[in-house]
Amino acid sequence: MLDGKKVLFSGMQATGNLTLGNYLGALKNWVSLADEYMCFYSVVDEHSITVRQDPAVLRKRSRALLTLYIAAGIDPEKACIYYQSHVSAHAELAWILNCFTYMGEMNRMTQFKDKSAKHADNINVGLFAYPVLMAADILLYQADLVPVGKDQTQHLEITRDIANRFNNIYGNVFTIPEPYIGKAGANIRSLQNPAKKMSKSDENPNASIYLMDDPDTIRRKFRRAVTDSEATICYRPEQPGIMNLIDIYCACTNKTPDEAVAEFSGLGYGQLKEAVGESVVELLAPLQQRCAELSKEKSYIDGIIKNNAEKAGYYANKTLRKVHKKIGFPERIR
Ligand code: TYM
């Protein structure tokens, strides 16, 4: 609890162009949970360098992502929106937690297996230990709740395991976090291959809707979305392409799959695709406009970056001091 509220932590990487999956699986829920919790929303730039980045591009994208959090409707005066690299406690706690994490556990992480296959020329230790840094992010703020998409479930489980292990040795140091996986939108699939998740790093631009895509591009990508030859609109795993379109529609309109199926009953796939495309255009247009406006407000954004780095640092260092004490590091002399 912080200031009488439960704590929420989540983060996103500024690598590649953000997709509709990031928005519907995470950001949308961040906005709706922001009033109820004391929230920390980080631009996790330290995670980004597990894959080679162009420094200028990373800096630009990180700023755009921080702006996007605000554009999405998170109030930066209430929620703490900040860059991970501005709070050194993240890296410090990650080192300590590395010493409480087993190689075997990390070896089982499916995202590491996927990413190392993709970046075979750069399988670095950071990529391997990535979930430990993520655990440090969450545990530093004593988070009760972590809203994420389904692809992060395994990372949340390992975070809980590490926290429990630490607590079993040293007493109650960390709050054990719960994942929050939204009902709709937690698992948005590629428009070109519904067996895969929609991903920033997909090589086929038609597979993903990027948050900054213009309306015509969005409509065109939906028109081209891969479906099936059943020619009937049902919500069932045997029709993963249609299921994905309905998921997107429901997440955009706050309808249930049953309502959506009833609405489209007797219509063709073309009409479904048009309607889903329109619901996404309507959802993203105000977000894009607000991003464009905010990107001009340099000093306002700078102020938020400065103040929130201090605020996040304050809470993070409180936990870090506690951890140092528990594990036997000598006290600082002031
Ligand atoms: P990242 O940057 O890959 O994704 C950010 C968020 O978007 C969700 N997401 C999706 N949700 C539904 N459908 C999809 N196709 C889809 N693609 C992405 C992700 O689940 C995530 O919630 N490791 C994290 C960032 C991170 C983090 C943390 C998250 C670092 N530290 C601490 C929570 C708590 C990541 O790479 O997310």
mmCIF file of C-alpha atoms and ligand atoms in Angstrom:
data_model
loop_
_atom_site.group_PDB
_atom_site.id
_atom_site.type_symbol
_atom_site.label_atom_id
_atom_site.label_comp_id
_atom_site.label_asym_id
_atom_site.label_seq_id
_atom_site.Cartn_x
_atom_site.Cartn_y
_atom_site.Cartn_z
ATOM 1 C CA MET A 1 0.000 0.000 0.000
ATOM 2 C CA LEU A 2 1.217 3.481 -0.806
ATOM 3 C CA ASP A 3 -0.703 6.530 0.370
ATOM 4 C CA GLY A 4 -3.660 4.292 1.241
ATOM 5 C CA LYS A 5 -3.852 2.748 -2.220
ATOM 6 C CA LYS A 6 -2.788 -0.590 -3.632
ATOM 7 C CA VAL A 7 0.148 -0.372 -6.013
ATOM 8 C CA LEU A 8 0.191 -1.139 -9.715
ATOM 9 C CA PHE A 9 3.279 -1.442 -11.901
ATOM 10 C CA SER A 10 3.632 -2.007 -15.614
ATOM 11 C CA GLY A 11 6.019 -1.190 -18.425
ATOM 12 C CA MET A 12 6.482 -1.243 -22.150
ATOM 13 C CA GLN A 13 9.476 -1.310 -24.428
ATOM 14 C CA ALA A 14 10.082 1.431 -26.935
ATOM 15 C CA THR A 15 11.442 -0.986 -29.495
ATOM 16 C CA GLY A 16 9.737 -0.949 -32.872
ATOM 17 C CA ASN A 17 6.402 0.623 -33.594
ATOM 18 C CA LEU A 18 3.784 -0.030 -30.977
ATOM 19 C CA THR A 19 0.917 -2.194 -32.142
ATOM 20 C CA LEU A 20 -2.771 -2.491 -31.478
ATOM 21 C CA GLY A 21 -1.835 -5.536 -29.347
ATOM 22 C CA ASN A 22 0.162 -3.311 -26.987
ATOM 23 C CA TYR A 23 -2.734 -0.918 -26.734
ATOM 24 C CA LEU A 24 -5.566 -3.403 -26.258
ATOM 25 C CA GLY A 25 -3.557 -5.878 -24.190
ATOM 26 C CA ALA A 26 -1.969 -3.366 -21.847
ATOM 27 C CA LEU A 27 -2.283 0.383 -22.251
ATOM 28 C CA LYS A 28 -6.085 0.461 -22.383
ATOM 29 C CA ASN A 29 -6.246 -1.368 -19.052
ATOM 30 C CA TRP A 30 -3.593 0.897 -17.564
ATOM 31 C CA VAL A 31 -5.887 3.835 -18.182
ATOM 32 C CA SER A 32 -8.945 2.194 -16.673
ATOM 33 C CA LEU A 33 -7.072 1.047 -13.548
ATOM 34 C CA ALA A 34 -5.239 4.315 -12.958
ATOM 35 C CA ASP A 35 -7.765 5.870 -10.564
ATOM 36 C CA GLU A 36 -8.049 2.887 -8.285
ATOM 37 C CA TYR A 37 -4.338 2.269 -7.740
ATOM 38 C CA MET A 38 -1.109 4.094 -7.055
ATOM 39 C CA CYS A 39 0.402 3.504 -10.499
ATOM 40 C CA PHE A 40 3.927 3.311 -11.861
ATOM 41 C CA TYR A 41 4.157 3.122 -15.641
ATOM 42 C CA SER A 42 7.671 2.800 -16.930
ATOM 43 C CA VAL A 43 9.261 3.154 -20.342
ATOM 44 C CA VAL A 44 11.571 0.179 -19.895
ATOM 45 C CA ASP A 45 14.561 1.342 -21.915
ATOM 46 C CA GLU A 46 16.974 -0.958 -20.066
ATOM 47 C CA HIS A 47 15.027 -3.925 -21.386
ATOM 48 C CA SER A 48 15.291 -2.543 -24.916
ATOM 49 C CA ILE A 49 19.060 -2.859 -25.145
ATOM 50 C CA THR A 50 18.900 -6.652 -24.872
ATOM 51 C CA VAL A 51 18.535 -6.269 -28.629
ATOM 52 C CA ARG A 52 20.877 -3.927 -30.530
ATOM 53 C CA GLN A 53 19.409 -0.413 -30.842
ATOM 54 C CA ASP A 54 20.304 2.697 -32.776
ATOM 55 C CA PRO A 55 20.878 5.223 -29.931
ATOM 56 C CA ALA A 56 19.139 8.155 -31.628
ATOM 57 C CA VAL A 57 16.151 6.028 -32.581
ATOM 58 C CA LEU A 58 15.866 4.527 -29.104
ATOM 59 C CA ARG A 59 15.896 7.986 -27.510
ATOM 60 C CA LYS A 60 13.251 9.261 -29.887
ATOM 61 C CA ARG A 61 11.011 6.246 -29.498
ATOM 62 C CA SER A 62 11.319 6.287 -25.719
ATOM 63 C CA ARG A 63 10.097 9.863 -25.646
ATOM 64 C CA ALA A 64 7.268 9.047 -28.040
ATOM 65 C CA LEU A 65 6.231 6.140 -25.827
ATOM 66 C CA LEU A 66 6.215 8.255 -22.692
ATOM 67 C CA THR A 67 4.081 10.794 -24.545
ATOM 68 C CA LEU A 68 1.766 8.023 -25.717
ATOM 69 C CA TYR A 69 1.081 6.962 -22.114
ATOM 70 C CA ILE A 70 -0.197 10.471 -21.444
ATOM 71 C CA ALA A 71 -2.049 10.685 -24.756
ATOM 72 C CA ALA A 72 -3.851 7.450 -23.907
ATOM 73 C CA GLY A 73 -5.393 9.202 -20.923
ATOM 74 C CA ILE A 74 -3.085 8.490 -17.983
ATOM 75 C CA ASP A 75 -2.776 11.559 -15.777
ATOM 76 C CA PRO A 76 0.972 12.038 -15.190
ATOM 77 C CA GLU A 77 0.306 14.129 -12.100
ATOM 78 C CA LYS A 78 -1.330 11.124 -10.453
ATOM 79 C CA ALA A 79 0.358 8.116 -12.035
ATOM 80 C CA CYS A 80 4.139 8.008 -12.084
ATOM 81 C CA ILE A 81 5.221 7.828 -15.733
ATOM 82 C CA TYR A 82 9.000 7.592 -16.022
ATOM 83 C CA TYR A 83 12.056 6.118 -17.767
ATOM 84 C CA GLN A 84 13.462 2.968 -16.179
ATOM 85 C CA SER A 85 17.040 4.141 -16.823
ATOM 86 C CA HIS A 86 16.421 7.244 -14.671
ATOM 87 C CA VAL A 87 16.042 5.080 -11.571
ATOM 88 C CA SER A 88 19.268 3.174 -10.979
ATOM 89 C CA ALA A 89 17.607 0.982 -8.339
ATOM 90 C CA HIS A 90 16.150 -1.172 -11.143
ATOM 91 C CA ALA A 91 19.558 -2.382 -12.290
ATOM 92 C CA GLU A 92 20.812 -2.664 -8.728
ATOM 93 C CA LEU A 93 17.951 -4.847 -7.541
ATOM 94 C CA ALA A 94 18.164 -6.909 -10.732
ATOM 95 C CA TRP A 95 21.766 -7.793 -9.850
ATOM 96 C CA ILE A 96 20.752 -8.910 -6.395
ATOM 97 C CA LEU A 97 17.821 -10.936 -7.716
ATOM 98 C CA ASN A 98 20.131 -12.593 -10.264
ATOM 99 C CA CYS A 99 21.741 -14.223 -7.265
ATOM 100 C CA PHE A 100 18.364 -15.665 -6.244
ATOM 101 C CA THR A 101 17.371 -17.009 -9.668
ATOM 102 C CA TYR A 102 18.389 -20.350 -11.134
ATOM 103 C CA MET A 103 19.771 -20.906 -14.614
ATOM 104 C CA GLY A 104 17.271 -23.754 -15.050
ATOM 105 C CA GLU A 105 14.355 -21.386 -14.431
ATOM 106 C CA MET A 106 15.598 -18.907 -17.000
ATOM 107 C CA ASN A 107 16.229 -21.686 -19.510
ATOM 108 C CA ARG A 108 12.523 -22.460 -19.503
ATOM 109 C CA MET A 109 11.438 -18.956 -20.554
ATOM 110 C CA THR A 110 9.716 -19.264 -23.912
ATOM 111 C CA GLN A 111 10.289 -15.623 -24.828
ATOM 112 C CA PHE A 112 14.042 -16.106 -24.439
ATOM 113 C CA LYS A 113 13.893 -19.110 -26.740
ATOM 114 C CA ASP A 114 11.909 -17.134 -29.346
ATOM 115 C CA LYS A 115 14.099 -14.059 -29.127
ATOM 116 C CA SER A 116 17.382 -15.929 -29.220
ATOM 117 C CA ALA A 117 16.211 -17.750 -32.334
ATOM 118 C CA LYS A 118 15.433 -14.361 -33.900
ATOM 119 C CA HIS A 119 18.721 -12.750 -32.837
ATOM 120 C CA ALA A 120 21.064 -15.706 -33.207
ATOM 121 C CA ASP A 121 24.059 -13.382 -33.710
ATOM 122 C CA ASN A 122 23.508 -11.612 -30.378
ATOM 123 C CA ILE A 123 22.347 -14.007 -27.660
ATOM 124 C CA ASN A 124 23.636 -11.890 -24.804
ATOM 125 C CA VAL A 125 23.447 -12.430 -21.058
ATOM 126 C CA GLY A 126 21.018 -9.518 -20.753
ATOM 127 C CA LEU A 127 18.538 -11.253 -23.027
ATOM 128 C CA PHE A 128 18.824 -14.355 -20.856
ATOM 129 C CA ALA A 129 18.420 -12.460 -17.575
ATOM 130 C CA TYR A 130 15.701 -10.169 -18.924
ATOM 131 C CA PRO A 131 12.925 -11.624 -16.691
ATOM 132 C CA VAL A 132 15.015 -10.883 -13.596
ATOM 133 C CA LEU A 133 15.135 -7.201 -14.488
ATOM 134 C CA MET A 134 11.397 -7.370 -14.991
ATOM 135 C CA ALA A 135 11.013 -8.926 -11.535
ATOM 136 C CA ALA A 136 13.121 -6.109 -10.105
ATOM 137 C CA ASP A 137 10.883 -3.518 -11.802
ATOM 138 C CA ILE A 138 7.792 -4.950 -10.203
ATOM 139 C CA LEU A 139 9.158 -5.812 -6.764
ATOM 140 C CA LEU A 140 10.891 -2.463 -6.262
ATOM 141 C CA TYR A 141 7.511 -0.747 -6.012
ATOM 142 C CA GLN A 142 5.912 -3.495 -3.923
ATOM 143 C CA ALA A 143 3.320 -3.822 -6.667
ATOM 144 C CA ASP A 144 0.084 -5.650 -5.909
ATOM 145 C CA LEU A 145 -1.087 -5.741 -9.509
ATOM 146 C CA VAL A 146 0.631 -5.935 -12.902
ATOM 147 C CA PRO A 147 -1.580 -5.411 -15.959
ATOM 148 C CA VAL A 148 -0.056 -7.164 -18.985
ATOM 149 C CA GLY A 149 -1.014 -9.139 -22.074
ATOM 150 C CA LYS A 150 -1.019 -12.941 -22.022
ATOM 151 C CA ASP A 151 2.503 -13.203 -23.459
ATOM 152 C CA GLN A 152 3.932 -11.919 -20.160
ATOM 153 C CA THR A 153 2.297 -14.546 -17.920
ATOM 154 C CA GLN A 154 5.432 -16.648 -17.610
ATOM 155 C CA HIS A 155 7.481 -13.604 -16.591
ATOM 156 C CA LEU A 156 4.955 -12.794 -13.895
ATOM 157 C CA GLU A 157 5.156 -16.338 -12.568
ATOM 158 C CA ILE A 158 8.928 -16.199 -12.278
ATOM 159 C CA THR A 159 8.635 -12.814 -10.537
ATOM 160 C CA ARG A 160 6.363 -14.382 -7.946
ATOM 161 C CA ASP A 161 8.726 -17.344 -7.535
ATOM 162 C CA ILE A 162 11.736 -15.095 -6.990
ATOM 163 C CA ALA A 163 9.819 -12.907 -4.519
ATOM 164 C CA ASN A 164 8.582 -15.913 -2.548
ATOM 165 C CA ARG A 165 12.069 -17.414 -2.454
ATOM 166 C CA PHE A 166 13.520 -14.162 -1.157
ATOM 167 C CA ASN A 167 10.754 -13.732 1.416
ATOM 168 C CA ASN A 168 11.217 -17.295 2.652
ATOM 169 C CA ILE A 169 14.843 -16.536 3.455
ATOM 170 C CA TYR A 170 14.614 -12.967 4.744
ATOM 171 C CA GLY A 171 11.044 -12.453 5.957
ATOM 172 C CA ASN A 172 8.388 -10.318 4.379
ATOM 173 C CA VAL A 173 10.388 -8.065 2.068
ATOM 174 C CA PHE A 174 8.399 -8.100 -1.182
ATOM 175 C CA THR A 175 4.704 -7.914 -1.929
ATOM 176 C CA ILE A 176 3.714 -10.872 -4.123
ATOM 177 C CA PRO A 177 2.215 -9.355 -7.280
ATOM 178 C CA GLU A 178 -0.867 -10.599 -9.125
ATOM 179 C CA PRO A 179 -1.095 -10.379 -12.905
ATOM 180 C CA TYR A 180 -4.042 -8.535 -14.382
ATOM 181 C CA ILE A 181 -4.955 -9.934 -17.784
ATOM 182 C CA GLY A 182 -7.898 -8.099 -19.332
ATOM 183 C CA LYS A 183 -10.885 -10.072 -20.647
ATOM 184 C CA ALA A 184 -10.761 -8.725 -24.188
ATOM 185 C CA GLY A 185 -7.575 -7.894 -26.042
ATOM 186 C CA ALA A 186 -5.096 -9.835 -23.912
ATOM 187 C CA ASN A 187 -3.957 -11.911 -26.829
ATOM 188 C CA ILE A 188 -4.234 -10.058 -30.140
ATOM 189 C CA ARG A 189 -2.975 -12.202 -33.029
ATOM 190 C CA SER A 190 -1.196 -11.354 -36.265
ATOM 191 C CA LEU A 191 -3.590 -10.359 -39.070
ATOM 192 C CA GLN A 192 -1.579 -12.481 -41.494
ATOM 193 C CA ASN A 193 -1.083 -15.539 -39.306
ATOM 194 C CA PRO A 194 -3.483 -15.900 -36.367
ATOM 195 C CA ALA A 195 -1.282 -18.621 -34.901
ATOM 196 C CA LYS A 196 1.226 -15.883 -33.943
ATOM 197 C CA LYS A 197 0.788 -12.886 -31.657
ATOM 198 C CA MET A 198 0.651 -9.428 -33.207
ATOM 199 C CA SER A 199 4.166 -8.173 -32.647
ATOM 200 C CA LYS A 200 6.174 -4.974 -33.087
ATOM 201 C CA SER A 201 8.973 -6.985 -34.630
ATOM 202 C CA ASP A 202 6.944 -8.802 -37.306
ATOM 203 C CA GLU A 203 8.634 -8.417 -40.669
ATOM 204 C CA ASN A 204 5.356 -8.281 -42.565
ATOM 205 C CA PRO A 205 3.827 -4.804 -42.008
ATOM 206 C CA ASN A 206 0.379 -6.143 -42.952
ATOM 207 C CA ALA A 207 0.459 -8.462 -39.950
ATOM 208 C CA SER A 208 0.229 -5.644 -37.406
ATOM 209 C CA ILE A 209 -1.806 -2.503 -36.929
ATOM 210 C CA TYR A 210 0.590 0.168 -35.706
ATOM 211 C CA LEU A 211 -0.836 2.768 -33.393
ATOM 212 C CA MET A 212 0.243 5.524 -35.746
ATOM 213 C CA ASP A 213 -1.188 3.930 -38.915
ATOM 214 C CA ASP A 214 -3.498 6.287 -40.800
ATOM 215 C CA PRO A 215 -7.180 5.340 -41.270
ATOM 216 C CA ASP A 216 -6.786 4.097 -44.849
ATOM 217 C CA THR A 217 -3.866 1.874 -43.934
ATOM 218 C CA ILE A 218 -5.859 0.419 -41.036
ATOM 219 C CA ARG A 219 -8.860 -0.308 -43.275
ATOM 220 C CA ARG A 220 -6.636 -1.861 -45.928
ATOM 221 C CA LYS A 221 -4.839 -4.117 -43.437
ATOM 222 C CA PHE A 222 -8.145 -5.421 -42.102
ATOM 223 C CA ARG A 223 -9.445 -6.040 -45.606
ATOM 224 C CA ARG A 224 -6.381 -8.227 -46.184
ATOM 225 C CA ALA A 225 -6.635 -10.065 -42.867
ATOM 226 C CA VAL A 226 -6.337 -13.827 -43.185
ATOM 227 C CA THR A 227 -9.556 -15.679 -42.294
ATOM 228 C CA ASP A 228 -10.818 -19.110 -43.442
ATOM 229 C CA SER A 229 -13.189 -20.687 -45.941
ATOM 230 C CA GLU A 230 -16.008 -21.523 -43.514
ATOM 231 C CA ALA A 231 -17.992 -18.425 -44.524
ATOM 232 C CA THR A 232 -19.752 -18.245 -41.161
ATOM 233 C CA ILE A 233 -19.053 -15.850 -38.314
ATOM 234 C CA CYS A 234 -18.596 -17.854 -35.110
ATOM 235 C CA TYR A 235 -16.370 -17.305 -32.096
ATOM 236 C CA ARG A 236 -14.489 -20.585 -31.805
ATOM 237 C CA PRO A 237 -10.850 -21.749 -31.825
ATOM 238 C CA GLU A 238 -11.351 -23.609 -35.125
ATOM 239 C CA GLN A 239 -11.673 -20.168 -36.771
ATOM 240 C CA PRO A 240 -8.696 -18.322 -35.253
ATOM 241 C CA GLY A 241 -8.696 -15.498 -37.828
ATOM 242 C CA ILE A 242 -12.361 -14.689 -37.214
ATOM 243 C CA MET A 243 -11.900 -15.098 -33.479
ATOM 244 C CA ASN A 244 -9.090 -12.547 -33.570
ATOM 245 C CA LEU A 245 -11.214 -10.057 -35.516
ATOM 246 C CA ILE A 246 -14.025 -10.468 -32.981
ATOM 247 C CA ASP A 247 -11.562 -10.063 -30.096
ATOM 248 C CA ILE A 248 -10.312 -6.814 -31.591
ATOM 249 C CA TYR A 249 -13.851 -5.594 -32.193
ATOM 250 C CA CYS A 250 -14.888 -6.430 -28.625
ATOM 251 C CA ALA A 251 -11.840 -4.776 -27.103
ATOM 252 C CA CYS A 252 -12.510 -1.618 -29.117
ATOM 253 C CA THR A 253 -16.250 -1.432 -28.495
ATOM 254 C CA ASN A 254 -16.498 -3.035 -25.035
ATOM 255 C CA LYS A 255 -18.950 -5.602 -26.395
ATOM 256 C CA THR A 256 -18.899 -9.308 -25.550
ATOM 257 C CA PRO A 257 -18.117 -11.970 -28.199
ATOM 258 C CA ASP A 258 -21.759 -13.183 -27.988
ATOM 259 C CA GLU A 259 -23.030 -9.683 -28.731
ATOM 260 C CA ALA A 260 -20.612 -9.342 -31.628
ATOM 261 C CA VAL A 261 -21.564 -12.704 -33.127
ATOM 262 C CA ALA A 262 -25.267 -11.785 -32.901
ATOM 263 C CA GLU A 263 -24.563 -8.430 -34.551
ATOM 264 C CA PHE A 264 -22.771 -10.027 -37.504
ATOM 265 C CA SER A 265 -25.016 -13.034 -37.885
ATOM 266 C CA GLY A 266 -25.819 -13.653 -41.549
ATOM 267 C CA LEU A 267 -23.218 -11.115 -42.766
ATOM 268 C CA GLY A 268 -20.123 -11.877 -44.795
ATOM 269 C CA TYR A 269 -16.459 -11.695 -43.790
ATOM 270 C CA GLY A 270 -16.059 -8.508 -45.834
ATOM 271 C CA GLN A 271 -18.634 -6.717 -43.681
ATOM 272 C CA LEU A 272 -17.056 -7.994 -40.493
ATOM 273 C CA LYS A 273 -13.644 -6.731 -41.613
ATOM 274 C CA GLU A 274 -15.061 -3.311 -42.499
ATOM 275 C CA ALA A 275 -16.727 -2.987 -39.094
ATOM 276 C CA VAL A 276 -13.625 -4.077 -37.178
ATOM 277 C CA GLY A 277 -11.486 -1.679 -39.217
ATOM 278 C CA GLU A 278 -13.855 1.199 -38.446
ATOM 279 C CA SER A 279 -13.883 0.411 -34.718
ATOM 280 C CA VAL A 280 -10.077 0.565 -34.687
ATOM 281 C CA VAL A 281 -9.971 3.794 -36.709
ATOM 282 C CA GLU A 282 -12.380 5.371 -34.204
ATOM 283 C CA LEU A 283 -10.350 4.180 -31.254
ATOM 284 C CA LEU A 284 -6.990 5.352 -32.576
ATOM 285 C CA ALA A 285 -7.903 8.709 -34.147
ATOM 286 C CA PRO A 286 -8.154 10.669 -30.849
ATOM 287 C CA LEU A 287 -5.027 8.962 -29.537
ATOM 288 C CA GLN A 288 -3.029 9.977 -32.602
ATOM 289 C CA GLN A 289 -4.297 13.535 -32.427
ATOM 290 C CA ARG A 290 -3.403 13.867 -28.755
ATOM 291 C CA CYS A 291 0.085 12.424 -29.406
ATOM 292 C CA ALA A 292 0.679 15.017 -32.100
ATOM 293 C CA GLU A 293 -0.456 17.831 -29.790
ATOM 294 C CA LEU A 294 1.574 16.647 -26.817
ATOM 295 C CA SER A 295 4.747 16.169 -28.820
ATOM 296 C CA LYS A 296 4.822 19.970 -29.213
ATOM 297 C CA GLU A 297 4.628 20.583 -25.469
ATOM 298 C CA LYS A 298 8.303 20.063 -24.782
ATOM 299 C CA SER A 299 8.652 21.788 -21.431
ATOM 300 C CA TYR A 300 5.498 20.160 -20.047
ATOM 301 C CA ILE A 301 6.803 16.699 -20.922
ATOM 302 C CA ASP A 302 10.297 17.566 -19.623
ATOM 303 C CA GLY A 303 8.766 18.574 -16.295
ATOM 304 C CA ILE A 304 6.974 15.261 -16.002
ATOM 305 C CA ILE A 305 10.145 13.337 -16.823
ATOM 306 C CA LYS A 306 12.090 15.178 -14.149
ATOM 307 C CA ASN A 307 9.507 15.045 -11.359
ATOM 308 C CA ASN A 308 8.498 11.469 -11.929
ATOM 309 C CA ALA A 309 12.075 10.190 -12.030
ATOM 310 C CA GLU A 310 12.457 11.641 -8.529
ATOM 311 C CA LYS A 311 9.153 10.252 -7.336
ATOM 312 C CA ALA A 312 9.854 6.750 -8.694
ATOM 313 C CA GLY A 313 13.389 6.891 -7.298
ATOM 314 C CA TYR A 314 12.080 7.743 -3.849
ATOM 315 C CA TYR A 315 9.844 4.670 -3.620
ATOM 316 C CA ALA A 316 12.290 2.352 -5.380
ATOM 317 C CA ASN A 317 15.169 3.279 -3.089
ATOM 318 C CA LYS A 318 13.072 2.627 -0.025
ATOM 319 C CA THR A 319 12.726 -1.007 -1.102
ATOM 320 C CA LEU A 320 16.351 -1.227 -2.174
ATOM 321 C CA ARG A 321 17.554 -0.030 1.254
ATOM 322 C CA LYS A 322 15.400 -2.638 2.925
ATOM 323 C CA VAL A 323 16.846 -5.353 0.665
ATOM 324 C CA HIS A 324 20.436 -4.199 1.318
ATOM 325 C CA LYS A 325 19.844 -4.404 5.028
ATOM 326 C CA LYS A 326 18.280 -7.857 4.859
ATOM 327 C CA ILE A 327 21.053 -9.402 2.788
ATOM 328 C CA GLY A 328 23.812 -7.962 4.947
ATOM 329 C CA PHE A 329 25.256 -5.033 3.013
ATOM 330 C CA PRO A 330 26.834 -2.508 5.378
ATOM 331 C CA GLU A 331 24.833 0.568 6.240
ATOM 332 C CA ARG A 332 25.830 3.827 4.612
ATOM 333 C CA ILE A 333 27.488 6.381 6.829
ATOM 334 C CA ARG A 334 25.944 9.829 6.336
HETATM 335 P P1 TYM B 1 6.249 -5.350 -24.506
HETATM 336 O O1 TYM B 1 6.883 -4.027 -24.668
HETATM 337 O O2 TYM B 1 6.606 -6.433 -25.456
HETATM 338 O O3 TYM B 1 4.681 -5.188 -24.553
HETATM 339 C C1 TYM B 1 4.017 -4.228 -23.752
HETATM 340 C C2 TYM B 1 2.672 -4.784 -23.299
HETATM 341 O O4 TYM B 1 1.858 -5.122 -24.424
HETATM 342 C C3 TYM B 1 1.369 -6.448 -24.288
HETATM 343 N N1 TYM B 1 1.258 -7.055 -25.624
HETATM 344 C C4 TYM B 1 0.150 -7.636 -26.092
HETATM 345 N N2 TYM B 1 -1.065 -7.815 -25.546
HETATM 346 C C5 TYM B 1 -1.997 -8.444 -26.307
HETATM 347 N N3 TYM B 1 -1.787 -8.876 -27.568
HETATM 348 C C6 TYM B 1 -0.582 -8.720 -28.158
HETATM 349 N N4 TYM B 1 -0.378 -9.124 -29.393
HETATM 350 C C7 TYM B 1 0.457 -8.069 -27.408
HETATM 351 N N5 TYM B 1 1.745 -7.734 -27.677
HETATM 352 C C8 TYM B 1 2.221 -7.124 -26.570
HETATM 353 C C9 TYM B 1 2.416 -7.155 -23.443
HETATM 354 O O5 TYM B 1 1.874 -8.284 -22.791
HETATM 355 C C10 TYM B 1 2.812 -6.070 -22.469
HETATM 356 O O6 TYM B 1 1.905 -6.016 -21.379
HETATM 357 N N6 TYM B 1 8.701 -7.410 -20.745
HETATM 358 C C11 TYM B 1 7.681 -6.462 -21.056
HETATM 359 C C12 TYM B 1 7.908 -5.070 -20.517
HETATM 360 C C13 TYM B 1 8.171 -5.015 -19.056
HETATM 361 C C14 TYM B 1 7.205 -5.143 -18.039
HETATM 362 C C15 TYM B 1 7.926 -4.989 -16.824
HETATM 363 C C16 TYM B 1 5.843 -5.360 -18.029
HETATM 364 C C17 TYM B 1 9.370 -4.800 -18.475
HETATM 365 N N7 TYM B 1 9.230 -4.772 -17.110
HETATM 366 C C18 TYM B 1 7.269 -5.079 -15.606
HETATM 367 C C19 TYM B 1 5.208 -5.457 -16.793
HETATM 368 C C20 TYM B 1 5.919 -5.312 -15.595
HETATM 369 C C21 TYM B 1 7.586 -6.342 -22.570
HETATM 370 O O7 TYM B 1 8.538 -6.547 -23.268
HETATM 371 O O8 TYM B 1 6.416 -5.857 -23.010
#
